[in-house]
Amino acid sequence: MIRAVDVTKEYQTEGRVHRALSSVSFTLGKGEKLAVIGRNGAGKSTLIRLLGGVELPTSGTIEQTMSLSWPIGLTGGFQGSLTGNDNMRFIARIYNKPFDRIKDYVEDFAELGKFLSEPVKTYSLGMRARFAFALSLAIDFDCYLIDEVIAAGDQRFQRRSHEELFEKRADRSLILASHMGEFIKSYCSRALVLHHGRGNLFSDIDLALQVYNDL
Amino acid sequence: MFASTPRHSIGSFELLMFRENLATQSRVVGALLIREVYTRFGREGLGFAWIVAEPLIFAIPVLLVWSAVRGSYERGVPMMPFLWTGYLPVLLFRHVGGRMLLFVRVNAGLLYHRQVTIFDIFLARFLLEVGSNLSAVLVSFVLFYSLGWMDLPKDLSMFYLGYFYMIWWSAAAGLIIGGLSERTDWAEKLWQPYSYLYMFFSGFFYLADWLPPALRHVALYQPYLQAYEMIRGGMFGNVIKTYGDPAYETFILAVLTLIGLLIMRDSRKYVVAE
């Protein structure tokens, strides 16, 4: 379970206080799929950083009993100057998983071939997304934090992601930050619509998307 | 492990888990250390050898030039071992401090992995600098000793104790400067002149005994001068008079370390990821 209670985040910029998130609350149970929708600057990225544990809320609490993946987006904990293999070795070490098993899985899923021995900074956006996604699936989290990524891959990758995440791991929870209505509709049961740092929780996805479109 | 309760609140449950946490901790620090080595030195060319070579490239030319400029003795103390015991600790302090500037911010992405704490990142960077410095101490010593420019320290255990305190001082200073740099730009700006001027007031160029008594009394409050006194005492034995006080040194470094840890823990609040 993940429970956010009155999460507020303020940043100090040039002496002025900017409130990026304002009393956002939600609960996510095991297997639940939550969409986070909002325009640019509405607080989505801030929320992801707080959930990911990189930044701490100014006030409010985030309670977690599930293991949460790093945000599967375009960056997130990878060292660009290191090769794919070295990044995998590092992840395998800190999560205490056998490197060979992780490597096999990533090789098979991400289909990066010889690129795994090249620095990650030379990867295209799509390759990076595939790499990050494959690696997080290999670690096996209770909850996946996904930041608009599946769209970055090609058709084949999208189909395989779907299989791995929504069929084989249907019991896992998901937090999905996305703009794509269709995508959200087919996977999420609830949506958190962010606007100017405030959050509204909807259990009707169509309504949530309508509210978002009217913003 | 994944609970968002901060690590510094140790409840009875976490104390029971201490053994497992310690294993996790050392595994994480080890992984960070390897990552740091690859990131900084690469895997091609000299690779790991840079760990040893980097400080040597600094130290050897500087030591040679100074010993040529200053003559072979100063106030009865042979110059080469005096400079050697002075300069390598300066390098340690500068490199540790420099590596800790904004180290939380540049590594913020690592914090997505819940078992990685800022203290682990600190420890990995610190251990790499210490390892690098100690290997330079060893290699340069063997070189100068075999050239006949230096003798073995007269009192090895005193020498080791002094160097141990010097390493501890660098850790405390690194925590403080690293933590402050996350919170204010001033820390980074002040670090540049401070780390340069450090050469002149730290004890690199002088012994406490050379100071007038009133000034010496005040100067000996400085933890780095205390460590220098012990290193020099260990190097030269009773040819010189030194003033190192392990009890005071342990006390002041413990206080500075505690302050550093508090600043570092507090700096977590100021972390802004990209």
Coordinates of C-alpha atoms in Angstrom, one line a residue:
Chain A
M1 CA 0.0 0.0 0.0
I2 CA 1.0 3.6 -0.7
R3 CA -0.7 6.3 1.3
A4 CA -0.1 10.0 0.6
V5 CA -1.6 12.3 3.2
D6 CA -1.7 16.1 2.7
V7 CA 1.5 16.1 0.7
T8 CA 2.7 19.6 0.1
K9 CA 5.9 20.6 -1.6
E10 CA 7.3 24.1 -1.8
Y11 CA 10.5 25.3 -3.6
Q12 CA 12.4 28.4 -2.7
T13 CA 13.4 30.2 -5.9
E14 CA 15.1 33.6 -5.6
G15 CA 13.6 34.3 -2.2
R16 CA 10.1 33.5 -3.4
V17 CA 8.2 30.4 -2.3
H18 CA 6.6 28.4 -5.1
R19 CA 4.1 25.7 -4.1
A20 CA 4.3 22.8 -6.5
L21 CA 2.0 20.5 -4.7
S22 CA -0.7 21.5 -2.3
S23 CA -2.3 19.0 0.2
V24 CA -2.4 16.0 -2.2
S25 CA -3.8 12.8 -0.7
F26 CA -4.5 9.4 -2.1
T27 CA -4.2 5.7 -1.3
L28 CA -3.1 3.0 -3.6
G29 CA -3.7 -0.6 -2.7
K30 CA -2.2 -3.8 -4.0
G31 CA -2.9 -4.3 -7.7
E32 CA -4.6 -1.0 -8.1
K33 CA -3.8 1.2 -11.1
L34 CA -3.8 4.9 -10.7
A35 CA -3.4 7.4 -13.5
V36 CA -1.8 10.8 -12.7
I37 CA -3.0 13.4 -15.2
G38 CA -2.2 17.1 -15.5
R39 CA -0.8 19.7 -17.8
N40 CA 2.9 20.6 -17.9
G41 CA 3.8 22.3 -14.6
A42 CA 0.7 20.9 -12.7
G43 CA 3.0 19.0 -10.3
K44 CA 3.2 15.5 -11.9
S45 CA 7.0 15.4 -11.9
T46 CA 7.2 16.7 -8.4
L47 CA 4.8 14.0 -7.2
I48 CA 6.9 11.4 -8.9
R49 CA 10.1 12.6 -7.3
L50 CA 8.4 12.6 -3.9
L51 CA 6.9 9.1 -4.4
G52 CA 10.3 7.9 -5.6
G53 CA 11.9 9.2 -2.4
V54 CA 14.4 11.5 -4.0
E55 CA 12.9 14.6 -2.5
L56 CA 11.1 15.0 0.8
P57 CA 7.7 16.7 1.2
T58 CA 7.7 20.1 2.9
S59 CA 4.7 18.8 4.9
G60 CA 2.5 15.7 4.9
T61 CA 3.6 12.1 4.8
I62 CA 4.0 9.3 2.3
E63 CA 3.7 5.9 3.7
Q64 CA 4.8 2.8 1.8
T65 CA 4.6 -0.9 2.4
M66 CA 5.1 -1.8 -1.2
S67 CA 8.4 -1.7 -3.0
L68 CA 8.3 1.0 -5.6
S69 CA 10.3 1.1 -8.8
W70 CA 12.3 4.0 -10.0
P71 CA 10.3 6.1 -12.4
I72 CA 10.4 4.3 -15.7
G73 CA 10.9 7.3 -17.9
L74 CA 13.7 8.8 -19.8
T75 CA 16.3 9.0 -17.0
G76 CA 16.3 7.8 -13.4
G77 CA 19.4 6.5 -11.7
F78 CA 21.4 5.6 -14.8
Q79 CA 24.9 6.8 -15.3
G80 CA 25.2 7.9 -18.9
S81 CA 28.9 7.4 -19.1
L82 CA 28.7 3.8 -18.1
T83 CA 27.7 1.0 -20.4
G84 CA 24.4 -0.8 -20.2
N85 CA 26.2 -3.8 -18.7
D86 CA 27.8 -1.7 -16.0
N87 CA 24.6 -0.1 -15.1
M88 CA 23.0 -3.5 -14.9
R89 CA 25.8 -4.8 -12.7
F90 CA 25.3 -1.8 -10.4
I91 CA 21.5 -2.4 -10.2
A92 CA 22.1 -6.1 -9.6
R93 CA 24.5 -5.4 -6.8
I94 CA 22.3 -2.9 -4.9
Y95 CA 19.2 -5.0 -5.2
N96 CA 21.1 -8.1 -4.4
K97 CA 20.0 -10.1 -7.5
P98 CA 22.1 -12.4 -9.6
F99 CA 23.6 -10.4 -12.5
D100 CA 23.3 -13.2 -15.0
R101 CA 19.5 -13.5 -14.5
I102 CA 19.0 -9.8 -14.9
K103 CA 21.3 -9.7 -18.0
D104 CA 19.4 -12.5 -19.6
Y105 CA 16.0 -10.9 -19.0
V106 CA 17.1 -7.4 -20.2
E107 CA 18.8 -8.8 -23.3
D108 CA 15.7 -10.7 -24.2
F109 CA 13.2 -8.0 -23.4
A110 CA 15.0 -4.8 -24.5
E111 CA 16.6 -6.3 -27.6
L112 CA 19.6 -3.9 -27.4
G113 CA 22.1 -6.5 -28.6
K114 CA 25.7 -5.2 -28.7
F115 CA 24.5 -1.8 -27.5
L116 CA 24.6 -3.1 -23.9
S117 CA 28.4 -2.8 -24.0
E118 CA 28.1 0.9 -25.1
P119 CA 27.6 3.9 -22.8
V120 CA 24.0 4.5 -22.0
K121 CA 24.3 8.2 -23.2
T122 CA 24.7 6.9 -26.8
Y123 CA 21.2 5.3 -26.7
S124 CA 18.3 6.9 -28.4
L125 CA 15.3 7.8 -26.3
G126 CA 13.4 4.7 -27.3
M127 CA 16.4 2.5 -26.4
R128 CA 16.8 4.1 -23.1
A129 CA 13.1 3.6 -22.3
R130 CA 13.4 0.0 -23.3
F131 CA 16.5 -0.5 -21.2
A132 CA 15.0 1.2 -18.1
F133 CA 11.8 -0.6 -18.4
A134 CA 13.4 -4.0 -18.9
L135 CA 15.7 -3.5 -16.0
S136 CA 12.9 -2.5 -13.6
L137 CA 10.9 -5.6 -14.7
A138 CA 13.9 -7.7 -14.0
I139 CA 14.1 -6.5 -10.4
D140 CA 10.4 -7.2 -9.8
F141 CA 8.7 -4.5 -7.8
D142 CA 5.3 -4.4 -6.1
C143 CA 4.5 -1.1 -7.7
Y144 CA 5.7 0.4 -11.0
L145 CA 6.0 4.1 -11.4
I146 CA 5.7 4.9 -15.0
D147 CA 6.3 8.2 -16.5
E148 CA 4.9 8.3 -20.1
V149 CA 7.3 5.8 -21.3
I150 CA 5.6 3.0 -23.1
A151 CA 4.8 5.4 -25.8
A152 CA 8.5 5.9 -26.4
G153 CA 9.0 2.4 -27.8
D154 CA 7.9 1.0 -31.1
Q155 CA 4.9 -1.2 -31.7
R156 CA 6.6 -4.4 -30.9
F157 CA 8.0 -3.0 -27.7
Q158 CA 4.5 -1.7 -26.7
R159 CA 3.0 -5.0 -27.3
R160 CA 5.6 -6.8 -25.2
S161 CA 5.4 -4.2 -22.4
H162 CA 1.7 -4.8 -22.3
E163 CA 2.2 -8.5 -21.9
E164 CA 4.8 -8.2 -19.2
L165 CA 3.2 -5.5 -17.2
F166 CA -0.6 -6.0 -17.6
E167 CA -0.9 -9.7 -18.2
K168 CA 2.0 -11.5 -16.4
R169 CA 2.1 -8.9 -13.6
A170 CA -1.6 -8.1 -13.4
D171 CA -1.4 -8.3 -9.6
R172 CA 1.1 -5.4 -9.3
S173 CA 0.2 -1.8 -8.6
L174 CA 0.8 0.9 -11.1
I175 CA 1.1 4.7 -11.0
L176 CA 1.0 6.0 -14.5
A177 CA 1.7 9.6 -15.4
S178 CA 0.4 10.1 -18.9
H179 CA -1.4 12.4 -21.3
M180 CA -2.9 9.7 -23.5
G181 CA -6.6 9.2 -22.8
E182 CA -7.0 5.9 -24.6
F183 CA -4.1 4.4 -22.8
I184 CA -5.3 5.5 -19.4
K185 CA -8.8 4.3 -20.1
S186 CA -7.7 0.8 -20.9
Y187 CA -5.5 0.3 -17.9
C188 CA -6.4 2.5 -14.9
S189 CA -9.3 2.3 -12.5
R190 CA -8.8 5.7 -10.9
A191 CA -7.2 9.0 -11.8
L192 CA -5.6 11.8 -9.9
V193 CA -6.0 15.0 -11.8
L194 CA -3.5 17.6 -10.9
H195 CA -4.1 21.3 -11.5
H196 CA -1.8 24.1 -10.1
G197 CA -0.5 21.6 -7.5
R198 CA -4.0 20.6 -6.2
G199 CA -5.2 17.0 -6.7
N200 CA -8.7 15.6 -7.4
L201 CA -9.2 11.9 -7.3
F202 CA -11.7 10.3 -9.7
S203 CA -12.9 6.8 -9.8
D204 CA -14.6 7.5 -13.2
I205 CA -11.8 7.8 -15.8
D206 CA -14.1 9.3 -18.4
L207 CA -15.0 12.1 -16.0
A208 CA -11.4 12.6 -15.1
L209 CA -10.4 12.9 -18.7
Q210 CA -13.2 15.3 -19.4
V211 CA -12.2 17.5 -16.4
Y212 CA -8.6 17.4 -17.7
N213 CA -9.6 18.4 -21.2
D214 CA -11.6 21.3 -19.8
L215 CA -8.7 22.7 -17.8
Chain B
M1 CA 13.5 -1.6 3.8
F2 CA 11.1 0.2 1.6
A3 CA 9.2 2.0 4.4
S4 CA 9.5 5.7 4.0
T5 CA 10.4 6.2 7.7
P6 CA 13.7 8.0 7.7
R7 CA 16.7 5.8 8.6
H8 CA 17.9 7.9 11.4
S9 CA 14.9 7.0 13.6
I10 CA 16.1 3.7 14.9
G11 CA 13.4 1.8 16.7
S12 CA 13.7 -1.5 18.4
F13 CA 12.6 -3.3 15.3
E14 CA 15.4 -1.7 13.3
L15 CA 17.9 -2.6 15.9
L16 CA 16.9 -6.3 15.5
M17 CA 17.5 -5.8 11.8
F18 CA 20.9 -4.2 12.3
R19 CA 22.9 -7.2 11.1
E20 CA 21.0 -7.5 7.9
N21 CA 21.1 -3.7 7.4
L22 CA 24.8 -3.7 7.9
A23 CA 25.2 -6.3 5.2
T24 CA 22.9 -4.3 2.9
Q25 CA 24.8 -1.2 3.7
S26 CA 28.2 -2.6 2.8
R27 CA 26.9 -4.2 -0.4
V28 CA 25.4 -0.8 -1.4
V29 CA 28.6 1.1 -0.5
G30 CA 30.6 -1.5 -2.4
A31 CA 28.4 -1.1 -5.5
L32 CA 28.6 2.7 -5.4
L33 CA 32.4 2.5 -5.0
I34 CA 32.8 0.4 -8.1
R35 CA 30.4 2.7 -10.0
E36 CA 32.4 5.7 -8.9
V37 CA 35.7 4.1 -10.0
Y38 CA 34.3 3.3 -13.5
T39 CA 32.6 6.7 -13.8
R40 CA 35.7 8.6 -12.9
F41 CA 38.5 6.6 -14.3
G42 CA 36.8 4.7 -17.1
R43 CA 37.5 1.1 -18.0
E44 CA 40.0 1.8 -20.8
G45 CA 43.6 2.9 -20.8
L46 CA 45.1 3.3 -17.4
G47 CA 41.7 2.6 -15.7
F48 CA 42.2 1.7 -12.1
A49 CA 45.8 2.7 -12.1
W50 CA 44.6 6.3 -12.1
I51 CA 43.5 5.9 -8.5
V52 CA 47.2 5.7 -7.6
A53 CA 48.5 7.9 -10.4
E54 CA 46.3 10.9 -9.9
P55 CA 47.6 12.0 -6.5
L56 CA 51.2 11.1 -7.5
I57 CA 51.0 13.4 -10.6
F58 CA 50.2 16.2 -8.1
A59 CA 52.6 15.2 -5.4
I60 CA 55.9 14.2 -7.0
P61 CA 56.6 17.4 -9.1
V62 CA 55.5 19.6 -6.2
L63 CA 57.7 17.8 -3.7
L64 CA 60.7 17.9 -6.1
V65 CA 60.3 21.6 -6.9
W66 CA 59.9 22.6 -3.3
S67 CA 62.7 20.6 -1.9
A68 CA 64.9 22.1 -4.6
V69 CA 63.8 25.7 -3.7
R70 CA 63.9 25.3 0.0
G71 CA 67.2 23.6 0.5
S72 CA 67.7 20.2 2.2
Y73 CA 67.2 21.3 5.8
E74 CA 65.1 23.8 7.7
R75 CA 65.7 24.4 11.4
G76 CA 67.5 21.1 11.6
V77 CA 64.6 19.2 10.0
P78 CA 65.4 17.4 6.7
M79 CA 63.3 19.0 4.0
M80 CA 62.1 16.1 1.9
P81 CA 60.4 14.1 4.6
F82 CA 59.0 17.4 6.1
L83 CA 57.4 18.3 2.8
W84 CA 56.2 14.7 2.2
T85 CA 54.5 14.5 5.5
G86 CA 53.0 17.9 4.8
Y87 CA 51.7 17.7 1.3
L88 CA 50.0 14.3 1.1
P89 CA 47.6 15.2 3.9
V90 CA 46.9 18.5 2.2
L91 CA 46.0 16.5 -1.0
L92 CA 43.7 14.3 1.1
F93 CA 41.8 17.2 2.6
R94 CA 41.4 19.0 -0.7
H95 CA 40.3 16.0 -2.7
V96 CA 37.8 14.8 -0.1
G97 CA 36.4 18.3 0.4
G98 CA 36.3 19.0 -3.3
R99 CA 34.5 15.7 -4.1
M100 CA 31.8 16.5 -1.5
L101 CA 30.7 19.8 -3.0
L102 CA 27.1 19.3 -4.2
F103 CA 27.6 15.6 -4.1
V104 CA 23.9 14.9 -3.1
R105 CA 22.5 17.0 -5.9
V106 CA 24.6 15.4 -8.6
N107 CA 23.7 12.0 -7.4
A108 CA 20.0 12.6 -6.7
G109 CA 19.0 10.0 -9.3
L110 CA 20.6 7.3 -7.1
L111 CA 18.1 8.1 -4.3
Y112 CA 15.3 6.5 -6.4
H113 CA 16.9 3.2 -5.3
R114 CA 15.5 3.1 -1.7
Q115 CA 18.4 1.3 -0.2
V116 CA 20.8 4.0 -1.2
T117 CA 21.2 6.8 1.3
I118 CA 23.2 10.0 1.0
F119 CA 25.5 8.6 3.7
D120 CA 26.3 5.6 1.5
I121 CA 27.2 7.9 -1.4
F122 CA 29.3 10.0 0.9
L123 CA 31.1 6.9 2.2
A124 CA 31.8 5.5 -1.3
R125 CA 33.3 8.8 -2.5
F126 CA 35.3 9.2 0.8
L127 CA 36.7 5.7 0.7
L128 CA 37.8 6.1 -2.9
E129 CA 39.7 9.3 -2.0
V130 CA 41.3 7.7 1.0
G131 CA 42.3 4.6 -0.9
S132 CA 43.8 6.8 -3.6
N133 CA 45.7 9.0 -1.2
L134 CA 47.0 6.1 0.9
S135 CA 48.3 4.3 -2.3
A136 CA 50.1 7.6 -3.2
V137 CA 51.6 7.7 0.3
L138 CA 52.9 4.2 -0.2
V139 CA 54.2 4.5 -3.7
S140 CA 55.9 7.9 -3.1
F141 CA 57.4 6.6 0.1
V142 CA 58.8 3.6 -1.6
L143 CA 60.2 5.8 -4.4
F144 CA 61.8 8.4 -2.1
Y145 CA 63.1 5.7 0.3
S146 CA 64.8 3.7 -2.4
L147 CA 66.3 6.9 -3.8
G148 CA 67.7 7.5 -0.3
W149 CA 65.8 10.8 0.2
M150 CA 63.8 9.6 3.2
D151 CA 64.1 7.2 6.1
L152 CA 61.4 5.1 7.7
P153 CA 59.4 6.9 10.3
K154 CA 61.1 6.8 13.7
D155 CA 57.9 6.0 15.6
L156 CA 55.5 4.1 13.2
S157 CA 52.6 3.8 15.5
M158 CA 52.6 7.6 16.2
F159 CA 52.8 8.2 12.4
Y160 CA 49.9 5.9 11.7
L161 CA 47.9 7.5 14.5
G162 CA 48.5 11.0 13.1
Y163 CA 47.5 9.9 9.6
F164 CA 44.4 8.2 11.0
Y165 CA 43.4 11.5 12.6
M166 CA 44.1 13.3 9.3
I167 CA 41.7 11.0 7.5
W168 CA 39.1 11.4 10.2
W169 CA 39.5 15.2 10.0
S170 CA 39.0 15.0 6.2
A171 CA 35.8 13.0 6.7
A172 CA 34.4 15.5 9.2
A173 CA 35.3 18.4 7.0
G174 CA 33.8 16.7 4.0
L175 CA 30.5 16.1 5.7
I176 CA 30.4 19.8 6.8
I177 CA 31.3 21.3 3.4
G178 CA 29.2 18.8 1.5
G179 CA 26.2 19.4 3.6
L180 CA 26.6 23.2 3.6
S181 CA 27.1 23.3 -0.2
E182 CA 23.6 21.8 -0.7
R183 CA 22.0 24.6 1.2
T184 CA 23.9 27.7 0.2
D185 CA 26.1 28.8 -2.8
W186 CA 28.4 30.5 -0.3
A187 CA 29.9 27.2 0.8
E188 CA 31.2 26.4 -2.7
K189 CA 32.5 30.0 -3.1
L190 CA 34.3 30.0 0.2
W191 CA 35.7 26.5 -0.3
Q192 CA 38.0 27.6 -3.1
P193 CA 40.1 30.2 -1.2
Y194 CA 39.8 28.2 2.0
S195 CA 41.2 25.0 0.5
Y196 CA 44.0 27.0 -1.0
L197 CA 44.9 29.0 2.1
Y198 CA 44.7 25.8 4.1
M199 CA 48.2 25.0 2.8
F200 CA 49.6 27.9 4.7
F201 CA 47.8 27.7 8.1
S202 CA 47.3 24.0 8.4
G203 CA 50.7 23.0 9.5
F204 CA 52.0 21.9 6.2
F205 CA 54.9 24.5 6.4
Y206 CA 55.5 24.7 10.1
L207 CA 55.7 22.8 13.4
A208 CA 53.8 24.1 16.5
D209 CA 57.2 24.4 18.2
W210 CA 58.3 27.1 15.7
L211 CA 55.5 29.4 16.8
P212 CA 55.7 31.9 19.6
P213 CA 54.1 30.3 22.8
A214 CA 51.0 32.5 22.8
L215 CA 50.2 31.8 19.2
R216 CA 51.1 28.1 19.6
H217 CA 48.5 27.8 22.4
V218 CA 45.8 29.1 20.1
A219 CA 47.0 27.2 16.9
L220 CA 46.8 23.9 18.7
Y221 CA 43.1 24.1 18.9
Q222 CA 43.1 23.2 15.1
P223 CA 42.5 19.5 14.6
Y224 CA 44.6 19.3 11.5
L225 CA 47.6 20.9 13.2
Q226 CA 47.2 18.3 16.0
A227 CA 47.3 15.5 13.4
Y228 CA 50.3 17.1 11.7
E229 CA 52.1 17.2 15.0
M230 CA 51.6 13.5 15.5
I231 CA 52.6 12.7 11.9
R232 CA 55.8 14.7 12.3
G233 CA 56.4 13.3 15.7
G234 CA 56.2 9.8 14.2
M235 CA 58.4 10.7 11.3
F236 CA 61.2 12.5 13.1
G237 CA 61.1 11.0 16.6
N238 CA 62.6 13.1 19.4
V239 CA 64.8 15.1 17.0
I240 CA 61.9 17.6 17.1
K241 CA 59.5 18.7 19.8
T242 CA 55.8 18.1 19.0
Y243 CA 52.5 18.9 20.8
G244 CA 50.0 16.3 19.6
D245 CA 47.3 15.5 22.1
P246 CA 45.2 12.4 21.1
A247 CA 42.6 13.0 23.8
Y248 CA 41.8 16.5 22.6
E249 CA 42.0 15.4 19.0
T250 CA 39.5 12.6 19.5
F251 CA 37.1 14.9 21.3
I252 CA 37.2 17.7 18.7
L253 CA 36.9 15.4 15.8
A254 CA 34.0 13.6 17.4
V255 CA 32.2 16.9 17.8
L256 CA 33.0 18.0 14.2
T257 CA 31.8 14.7 12.9
L258 CA 28.5 14.9 14.8
I259 CA 28.0 18.5 13.5
G260 CA 28.8 17.2 10.0
L261 CA 26.3 14.4 10.2
L262 CA 23.6 16.7 11.4
I263 CA 24.2 19.2 8.6
M264 CA 24.3 16.3 6.1
R265 CA 21.1 14.8 7.3
D266 CA 19.5 18.2 7.2
S267 CA 20.7 18.8 3.6
R268 CA 18.4 16.0 2.5
K269 CA 15.6 18.6 2.7
Y270 CA 17.2 20.8 0.2
V271 CA 17.7 18.1 -2.5
V272 CA 16.1 19.1 -5.7
A273 CA 16.3 16.5 -8.5
E274 CA 16.5 17.5 -12.1

